[in-house]
Tab-separated table of C-alpha atoms in Angstrom:
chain	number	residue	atom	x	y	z
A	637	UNK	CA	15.708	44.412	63.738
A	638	UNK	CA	16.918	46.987	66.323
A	639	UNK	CA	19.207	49.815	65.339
A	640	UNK	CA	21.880	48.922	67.255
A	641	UNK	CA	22.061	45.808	65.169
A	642	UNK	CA	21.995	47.959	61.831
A	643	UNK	CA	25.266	50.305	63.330
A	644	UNK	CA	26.900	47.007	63.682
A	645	UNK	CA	26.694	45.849	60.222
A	646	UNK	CA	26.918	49.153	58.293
A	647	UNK	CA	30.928	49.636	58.377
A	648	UNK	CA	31.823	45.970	56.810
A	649	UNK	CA	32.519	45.248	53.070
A	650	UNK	CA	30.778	42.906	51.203
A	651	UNK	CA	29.747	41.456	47.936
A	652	UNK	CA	26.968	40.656	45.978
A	653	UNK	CA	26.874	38.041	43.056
A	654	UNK	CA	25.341	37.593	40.538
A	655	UNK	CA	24.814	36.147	37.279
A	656	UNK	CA	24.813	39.658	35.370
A	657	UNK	CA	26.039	41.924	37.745
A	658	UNK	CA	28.667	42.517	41.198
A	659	UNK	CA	27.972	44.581	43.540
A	660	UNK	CA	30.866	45.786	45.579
A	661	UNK	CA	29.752	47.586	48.881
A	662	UNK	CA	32.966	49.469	51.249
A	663	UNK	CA	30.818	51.245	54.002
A	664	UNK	CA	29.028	54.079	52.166
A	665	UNK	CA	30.009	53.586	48.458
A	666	UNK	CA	28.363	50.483	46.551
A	667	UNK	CA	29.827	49.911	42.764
A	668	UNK	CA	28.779	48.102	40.182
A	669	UNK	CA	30.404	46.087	36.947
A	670	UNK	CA	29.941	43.050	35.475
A	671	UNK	CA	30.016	39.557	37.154
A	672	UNK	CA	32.367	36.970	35.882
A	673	UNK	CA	29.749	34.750	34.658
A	674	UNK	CA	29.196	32.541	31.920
A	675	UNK	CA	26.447	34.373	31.131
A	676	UNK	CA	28.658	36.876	30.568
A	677	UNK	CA	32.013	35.148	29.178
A	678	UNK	CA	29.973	32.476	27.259
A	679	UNK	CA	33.921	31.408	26.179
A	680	UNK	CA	35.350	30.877	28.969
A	681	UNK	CA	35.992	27.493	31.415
A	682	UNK	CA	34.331	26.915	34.395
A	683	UNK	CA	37.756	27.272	36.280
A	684	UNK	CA	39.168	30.523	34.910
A	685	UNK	CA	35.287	31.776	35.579
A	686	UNK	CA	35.662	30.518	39.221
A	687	UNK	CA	39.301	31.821	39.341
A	688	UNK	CA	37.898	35.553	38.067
A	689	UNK	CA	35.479	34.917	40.983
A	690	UNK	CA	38.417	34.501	43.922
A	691	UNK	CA	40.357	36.994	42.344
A	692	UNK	CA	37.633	39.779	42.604
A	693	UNK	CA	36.580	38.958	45.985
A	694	UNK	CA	40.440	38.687	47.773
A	695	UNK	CA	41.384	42.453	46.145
A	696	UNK	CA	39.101	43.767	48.332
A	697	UNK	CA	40.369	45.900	51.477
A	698	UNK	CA	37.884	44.937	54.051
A	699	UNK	CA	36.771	47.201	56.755
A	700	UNK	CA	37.014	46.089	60.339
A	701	UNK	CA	38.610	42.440	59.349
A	702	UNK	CA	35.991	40.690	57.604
A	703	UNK	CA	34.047	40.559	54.193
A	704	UNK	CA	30.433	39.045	54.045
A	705	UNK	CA	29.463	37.610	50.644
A	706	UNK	CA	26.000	36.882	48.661
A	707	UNK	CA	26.744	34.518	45.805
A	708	UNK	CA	24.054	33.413	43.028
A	709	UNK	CA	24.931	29.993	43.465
A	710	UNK	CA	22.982	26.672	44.771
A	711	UNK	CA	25.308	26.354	47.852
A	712	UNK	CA	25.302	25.296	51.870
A	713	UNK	CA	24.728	28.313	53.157
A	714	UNK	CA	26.825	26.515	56.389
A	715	UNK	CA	29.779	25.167	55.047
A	716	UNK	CA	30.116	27.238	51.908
A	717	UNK	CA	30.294	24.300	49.865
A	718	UNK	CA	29.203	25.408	46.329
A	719	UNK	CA	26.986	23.504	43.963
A	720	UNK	CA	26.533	24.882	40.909
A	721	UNK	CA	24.859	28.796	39.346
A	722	UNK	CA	23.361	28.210	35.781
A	723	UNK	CA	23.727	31.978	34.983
A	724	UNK	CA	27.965	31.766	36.709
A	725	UNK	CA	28.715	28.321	35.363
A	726	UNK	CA	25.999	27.143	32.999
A	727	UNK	CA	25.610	23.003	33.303
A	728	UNK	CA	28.282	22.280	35.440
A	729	UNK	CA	28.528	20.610	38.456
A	730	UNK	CA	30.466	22.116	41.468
A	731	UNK	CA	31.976	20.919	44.339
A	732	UNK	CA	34.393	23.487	46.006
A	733	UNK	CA	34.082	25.732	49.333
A	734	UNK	CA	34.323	29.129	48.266
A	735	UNK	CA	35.232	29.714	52.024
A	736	UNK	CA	37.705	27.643	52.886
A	737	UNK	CA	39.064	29.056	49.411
A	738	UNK	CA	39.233	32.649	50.266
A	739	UNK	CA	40.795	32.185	53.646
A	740	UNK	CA	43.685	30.489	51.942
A	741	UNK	CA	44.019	33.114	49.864
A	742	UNK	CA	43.176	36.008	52.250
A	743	UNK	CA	43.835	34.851	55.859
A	744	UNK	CA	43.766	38.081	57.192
A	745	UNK	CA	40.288	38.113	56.351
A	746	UNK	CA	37.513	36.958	58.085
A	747	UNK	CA	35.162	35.619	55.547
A	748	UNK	CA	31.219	35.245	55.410
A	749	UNK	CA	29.899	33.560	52.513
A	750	UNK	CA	26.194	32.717	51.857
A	751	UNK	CA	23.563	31.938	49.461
A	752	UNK	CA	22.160	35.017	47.802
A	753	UNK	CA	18.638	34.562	48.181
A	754	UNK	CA	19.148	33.338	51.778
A	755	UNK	CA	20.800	36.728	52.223
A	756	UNK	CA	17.789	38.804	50.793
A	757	UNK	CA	15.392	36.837	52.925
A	758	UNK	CA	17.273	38.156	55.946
A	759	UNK	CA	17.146	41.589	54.717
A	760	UNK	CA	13.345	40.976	53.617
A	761	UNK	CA	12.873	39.557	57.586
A	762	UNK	CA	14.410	42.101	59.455
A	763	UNK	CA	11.611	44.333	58.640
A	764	UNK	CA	9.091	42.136	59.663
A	765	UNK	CA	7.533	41.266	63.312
A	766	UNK	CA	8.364	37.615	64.642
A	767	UNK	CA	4.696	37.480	64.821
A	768	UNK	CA	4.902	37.279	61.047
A	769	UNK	CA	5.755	33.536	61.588
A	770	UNK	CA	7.118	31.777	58.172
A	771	UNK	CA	7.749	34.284	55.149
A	772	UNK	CA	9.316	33.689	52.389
A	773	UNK	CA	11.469	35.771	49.440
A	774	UNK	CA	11.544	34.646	45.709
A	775	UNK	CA	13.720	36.236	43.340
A	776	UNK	CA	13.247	36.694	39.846
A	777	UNK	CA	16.487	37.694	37.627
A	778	UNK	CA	18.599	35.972	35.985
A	779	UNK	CA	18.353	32.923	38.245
A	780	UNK	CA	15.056	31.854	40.289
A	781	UNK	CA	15.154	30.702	43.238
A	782	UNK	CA	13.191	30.516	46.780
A	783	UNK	CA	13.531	30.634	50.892
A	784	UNK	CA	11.050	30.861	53.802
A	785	UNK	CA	12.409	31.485	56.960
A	786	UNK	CA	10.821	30.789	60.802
A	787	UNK	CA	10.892	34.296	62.155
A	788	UNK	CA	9.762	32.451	65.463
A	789	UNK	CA	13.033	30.367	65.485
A	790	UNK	CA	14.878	32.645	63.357
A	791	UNK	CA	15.958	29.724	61.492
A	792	UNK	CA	16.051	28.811	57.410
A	793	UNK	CA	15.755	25.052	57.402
A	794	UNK	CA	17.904	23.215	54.574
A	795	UNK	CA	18.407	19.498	53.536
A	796	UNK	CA	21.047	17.397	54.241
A	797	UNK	CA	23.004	19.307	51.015
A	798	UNK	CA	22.160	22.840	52.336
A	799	UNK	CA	19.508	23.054	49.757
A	800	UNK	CA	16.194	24.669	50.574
A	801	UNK	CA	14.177	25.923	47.554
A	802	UNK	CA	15.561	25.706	43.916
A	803	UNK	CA	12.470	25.810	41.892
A	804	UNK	CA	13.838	27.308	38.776
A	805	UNK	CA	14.873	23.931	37.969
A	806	UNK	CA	11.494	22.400	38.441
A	807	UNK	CA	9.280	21.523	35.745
A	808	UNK	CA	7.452	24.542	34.839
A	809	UNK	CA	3.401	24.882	34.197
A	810	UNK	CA	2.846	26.505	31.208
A	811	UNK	CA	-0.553	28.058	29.652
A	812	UNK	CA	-3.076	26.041	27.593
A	813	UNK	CA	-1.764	25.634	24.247
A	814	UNK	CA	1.943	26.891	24.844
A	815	UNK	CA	3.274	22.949	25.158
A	816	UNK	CA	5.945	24.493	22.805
A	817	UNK	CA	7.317	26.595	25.876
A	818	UNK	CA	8.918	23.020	27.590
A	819	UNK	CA	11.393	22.800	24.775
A	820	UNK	CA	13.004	25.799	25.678
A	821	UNK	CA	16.388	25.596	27.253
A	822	UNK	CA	17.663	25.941	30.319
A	823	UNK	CA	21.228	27.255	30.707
A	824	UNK	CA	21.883	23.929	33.737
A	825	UNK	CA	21.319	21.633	30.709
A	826	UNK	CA	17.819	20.654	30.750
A	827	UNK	CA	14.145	21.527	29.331
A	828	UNK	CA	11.187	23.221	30.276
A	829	UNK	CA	12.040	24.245	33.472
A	830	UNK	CA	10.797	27.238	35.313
A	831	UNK	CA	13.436	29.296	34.745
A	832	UNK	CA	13.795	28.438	31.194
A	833	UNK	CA	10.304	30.726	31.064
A	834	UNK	CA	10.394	32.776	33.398
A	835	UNK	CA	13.892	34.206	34.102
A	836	UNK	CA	15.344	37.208	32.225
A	837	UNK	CA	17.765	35.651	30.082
A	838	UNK	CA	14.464	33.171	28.874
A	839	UNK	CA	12.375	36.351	27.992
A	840	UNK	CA	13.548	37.197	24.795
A	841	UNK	CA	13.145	33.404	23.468
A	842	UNK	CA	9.919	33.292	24.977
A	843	UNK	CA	9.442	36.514	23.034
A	844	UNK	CA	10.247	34.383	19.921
A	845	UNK	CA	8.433	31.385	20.448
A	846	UNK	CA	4.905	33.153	20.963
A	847	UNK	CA	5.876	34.071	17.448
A	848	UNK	CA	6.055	38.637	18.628
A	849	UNK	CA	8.469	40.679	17.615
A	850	UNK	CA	11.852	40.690	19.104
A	851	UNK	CA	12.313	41.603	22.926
A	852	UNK	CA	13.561	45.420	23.620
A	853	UNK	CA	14.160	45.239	27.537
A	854	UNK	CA	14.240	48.790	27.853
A	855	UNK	CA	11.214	49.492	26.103
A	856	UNK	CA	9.168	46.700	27.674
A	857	UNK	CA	7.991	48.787	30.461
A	858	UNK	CA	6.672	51.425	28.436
A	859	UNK	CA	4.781	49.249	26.025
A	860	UNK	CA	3.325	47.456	29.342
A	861	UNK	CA	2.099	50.660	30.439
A	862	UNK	CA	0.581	51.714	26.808
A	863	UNK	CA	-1.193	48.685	27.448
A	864	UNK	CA	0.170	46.813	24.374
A	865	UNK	CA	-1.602	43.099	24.165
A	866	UNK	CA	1.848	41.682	22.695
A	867	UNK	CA	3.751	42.859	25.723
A	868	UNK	CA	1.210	41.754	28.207
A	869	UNK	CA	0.321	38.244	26.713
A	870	UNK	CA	4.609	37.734	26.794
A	871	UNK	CA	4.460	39.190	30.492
A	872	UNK	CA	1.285	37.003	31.414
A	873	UNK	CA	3.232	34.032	29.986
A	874	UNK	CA	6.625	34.408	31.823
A	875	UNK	CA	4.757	35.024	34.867
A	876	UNK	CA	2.456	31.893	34.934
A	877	UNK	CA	4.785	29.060	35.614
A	878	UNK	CA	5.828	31.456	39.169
A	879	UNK	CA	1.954	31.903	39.861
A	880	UNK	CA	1.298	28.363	39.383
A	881	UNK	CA	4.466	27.814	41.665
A	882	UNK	CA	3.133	30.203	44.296
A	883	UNK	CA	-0.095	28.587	44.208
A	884	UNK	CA	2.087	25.355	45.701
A	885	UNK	CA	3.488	27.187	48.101
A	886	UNK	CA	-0.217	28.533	49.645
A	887	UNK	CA	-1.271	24.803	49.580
A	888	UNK	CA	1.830	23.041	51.196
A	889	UNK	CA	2.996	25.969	53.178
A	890	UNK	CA	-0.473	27.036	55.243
A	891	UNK	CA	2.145	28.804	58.369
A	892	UNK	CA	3.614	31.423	55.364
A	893	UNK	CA	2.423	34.449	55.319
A	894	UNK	CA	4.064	36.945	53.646
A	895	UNK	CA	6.430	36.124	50.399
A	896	UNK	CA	8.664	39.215	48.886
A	897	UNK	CA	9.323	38.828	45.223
A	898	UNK	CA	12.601	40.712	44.207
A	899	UNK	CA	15.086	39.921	41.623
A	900	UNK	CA	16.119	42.473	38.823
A	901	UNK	CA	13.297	40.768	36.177
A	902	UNK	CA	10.517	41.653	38.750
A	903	UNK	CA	11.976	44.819	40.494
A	904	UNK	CA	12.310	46.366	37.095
A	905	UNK	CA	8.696	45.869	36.304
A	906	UNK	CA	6.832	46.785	39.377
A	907	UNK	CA	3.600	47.028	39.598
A	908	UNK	CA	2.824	45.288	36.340
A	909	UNK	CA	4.421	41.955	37.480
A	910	UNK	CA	2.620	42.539	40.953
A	911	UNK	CA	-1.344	42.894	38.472
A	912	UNK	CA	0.339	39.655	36.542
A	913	UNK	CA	0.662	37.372	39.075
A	914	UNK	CA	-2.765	38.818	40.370
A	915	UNK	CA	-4.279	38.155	37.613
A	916	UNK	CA	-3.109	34.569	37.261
A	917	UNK	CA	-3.464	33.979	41.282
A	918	UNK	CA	-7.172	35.705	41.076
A	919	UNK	CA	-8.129	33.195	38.507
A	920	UNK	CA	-9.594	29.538	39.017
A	921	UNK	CA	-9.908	30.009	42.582
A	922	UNK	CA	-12.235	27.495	44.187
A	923	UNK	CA	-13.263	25.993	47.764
A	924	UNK	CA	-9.661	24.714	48.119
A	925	UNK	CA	-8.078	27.949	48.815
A	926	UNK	CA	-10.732	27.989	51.998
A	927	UNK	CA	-12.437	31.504	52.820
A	928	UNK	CA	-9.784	32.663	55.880
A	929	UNK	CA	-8.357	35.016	53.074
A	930	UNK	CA	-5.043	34.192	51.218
A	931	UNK	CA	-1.319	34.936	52.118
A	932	UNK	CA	0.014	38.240	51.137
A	933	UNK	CA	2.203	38.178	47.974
A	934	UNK	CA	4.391	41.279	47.189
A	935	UNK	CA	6.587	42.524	44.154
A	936	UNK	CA	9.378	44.846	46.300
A	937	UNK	CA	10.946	47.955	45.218
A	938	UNK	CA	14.177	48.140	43.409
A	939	UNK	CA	16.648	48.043	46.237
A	940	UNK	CA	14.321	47.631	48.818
A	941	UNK	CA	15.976	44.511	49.550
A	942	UNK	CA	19.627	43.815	49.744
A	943	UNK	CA	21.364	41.110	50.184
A	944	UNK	CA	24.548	42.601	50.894
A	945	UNK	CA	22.851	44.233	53.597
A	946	UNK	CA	21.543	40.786	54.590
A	947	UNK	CA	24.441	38.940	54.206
A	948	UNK	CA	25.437	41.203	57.315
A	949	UNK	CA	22.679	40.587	59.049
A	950	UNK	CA	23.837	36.484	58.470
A	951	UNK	CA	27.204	37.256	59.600
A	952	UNK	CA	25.654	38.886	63.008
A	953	UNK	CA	23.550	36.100	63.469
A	954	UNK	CA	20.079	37.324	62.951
A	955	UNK	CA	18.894	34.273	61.418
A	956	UNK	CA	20.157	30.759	61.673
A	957	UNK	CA	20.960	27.946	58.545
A	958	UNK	CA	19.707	24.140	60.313
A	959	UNK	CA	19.814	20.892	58.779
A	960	UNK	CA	16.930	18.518	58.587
């Protein structure tokens, strides 16, 4: 990314989503409080949720005319129309155009609304060569959720529904003897899905069902570091279903490679979710993995990716949303 394209973005306001947190950036100063989520307001409707949502965004007082948005949300990153967000909405079933909904609120505004992990791939890209060809950015938080980009084309191809990459709501692999771990719940109404293992708000139940005593977020790190076995088998267990789901990716992806793994569940931990998924990835390898060496997975530093920052970088173009 040149710098010139950096001064560009820098002055505008913008927004980041998601299901625990907001982020409010207006040029310099970047606030935080908590997002109007169901995870949250577990009392309150989808609508008033959605109408706490519109409300907090059209306050704003944007700089230079527009406001550029990252939103947790399963959404066409081309037409704005949104989904569904277990962690904002839980189960339901969404189809509204946060856009179009903002600019009849705000006309004076020119809005920019995209997917939140489409956003921190851009951000994750624009540090990378072209020559890095397909690369990819997983995040790991309260919601899971993947994109790989073309940095030859510049271009994030979607489906017909704007949909690339919502594996949280796969099936997830779970370790030998753990069958237990598919009856856990997911908060979009199902079972045994990867994010019902593997994303934050699924930790602590995890926690419960491997029978250890009850999750202390903040003192997780520490007790990783003292090198407590209870701590690491519950980290080596949330962490398997996303190695297994990484090990898809190296066999049906062969032109990725490079994949950032962000997200506040795998930020916070560092390096000892980056010697996890080592551990699982280093495992079991055989002749199908080939000898021309594997591609490059990497746990990113707390803020080293932002997708307010890359929702910018959408807004100015730097990478492009096509349908199939």
């Amino acid at each position: 990314m040149t710098d010139s394209l950096r001064e560009r973005t820098d002055p505008l306001t913008g927004f980041d989503i998601g299901g625990t947190w907001l982020r409010h950036r207006s040029g310099d100063t970047v606030t935080r409080r908590p997002a109007p989520s169901l995870l949250n307001h577990p009392g309150l409707s989808v609508e008033t949720l959605w109408d706490m949502l519109v409300c907090e965004l059209t306050t704003a007082e944007p700089r230079n005319g527009r406001v550029v948005v990252s939103l947790g949300a399963a959404m066409d990153d081309l037409t704005s129309q949104v989904h569904g967000s277990s962690p904002l909405w839980g189960d339901a079933r969404l189809s509204r155009n946060l856009r179009m909904e903002l600019r009849q609120r705000r006309p004076d505004v020119e809005w920019h609304v995209h997917n939140d992990v489409t956003c921190a791939l851009a951000d994750f890209a624009a540090r990378l060569p072209a020559e890095a060809g397909h690369v990819g950015y997983l995040t790991v938080s309260s919601g899971i959720a993947l994109k790989i980009a073309d940095l030859g084309s510049r271009t994030v191809t979607v489906d017909g529904s704007g949909l690339q990459g919502e594996i949280g709501h796969l099936p997830a692999a779970v370790p030998a003897g753990l069958g237990r771990l598919l009856d856990l719940p997911c908060a979009c109404g199902g079972a045994g899905h990867v994010a019902a293992v593997s994303a934050g708000p699924a930790i602590p139940r995890v926690a419960k069902a491997l029978g250890l005593e009850p999750f202390d977020a903040a003192a997780f790190p520490g007790r990783l570091s003292e090198g407590d076995t209870g701590a690491w088998h519950l980290l080596d267990t949330v962490t398997y279903p996303l190695a297994q789901a990484i090990r898809w990716l190296w066999t049906t992806q062969p032109r990725l490679t490079v994949t950032g793994i962000g997200g506040g569940v795998a930020e916070a931990l560092g390096a000892h979710y980056q010697r996890s998924l080592e551990g699982h990835l280093n495992r079991d390898a055989n002749y199908s993995q080939g000898d021309a060496g594997r591609q490059v997975v990497r746990v990113l530093a707390p803020g080293e990716t932002d997708p307010i920052r890359g929702a910018q970088l959408l807004a100015d173009g730097f990478l492009s949303v096509v349908k199939t």
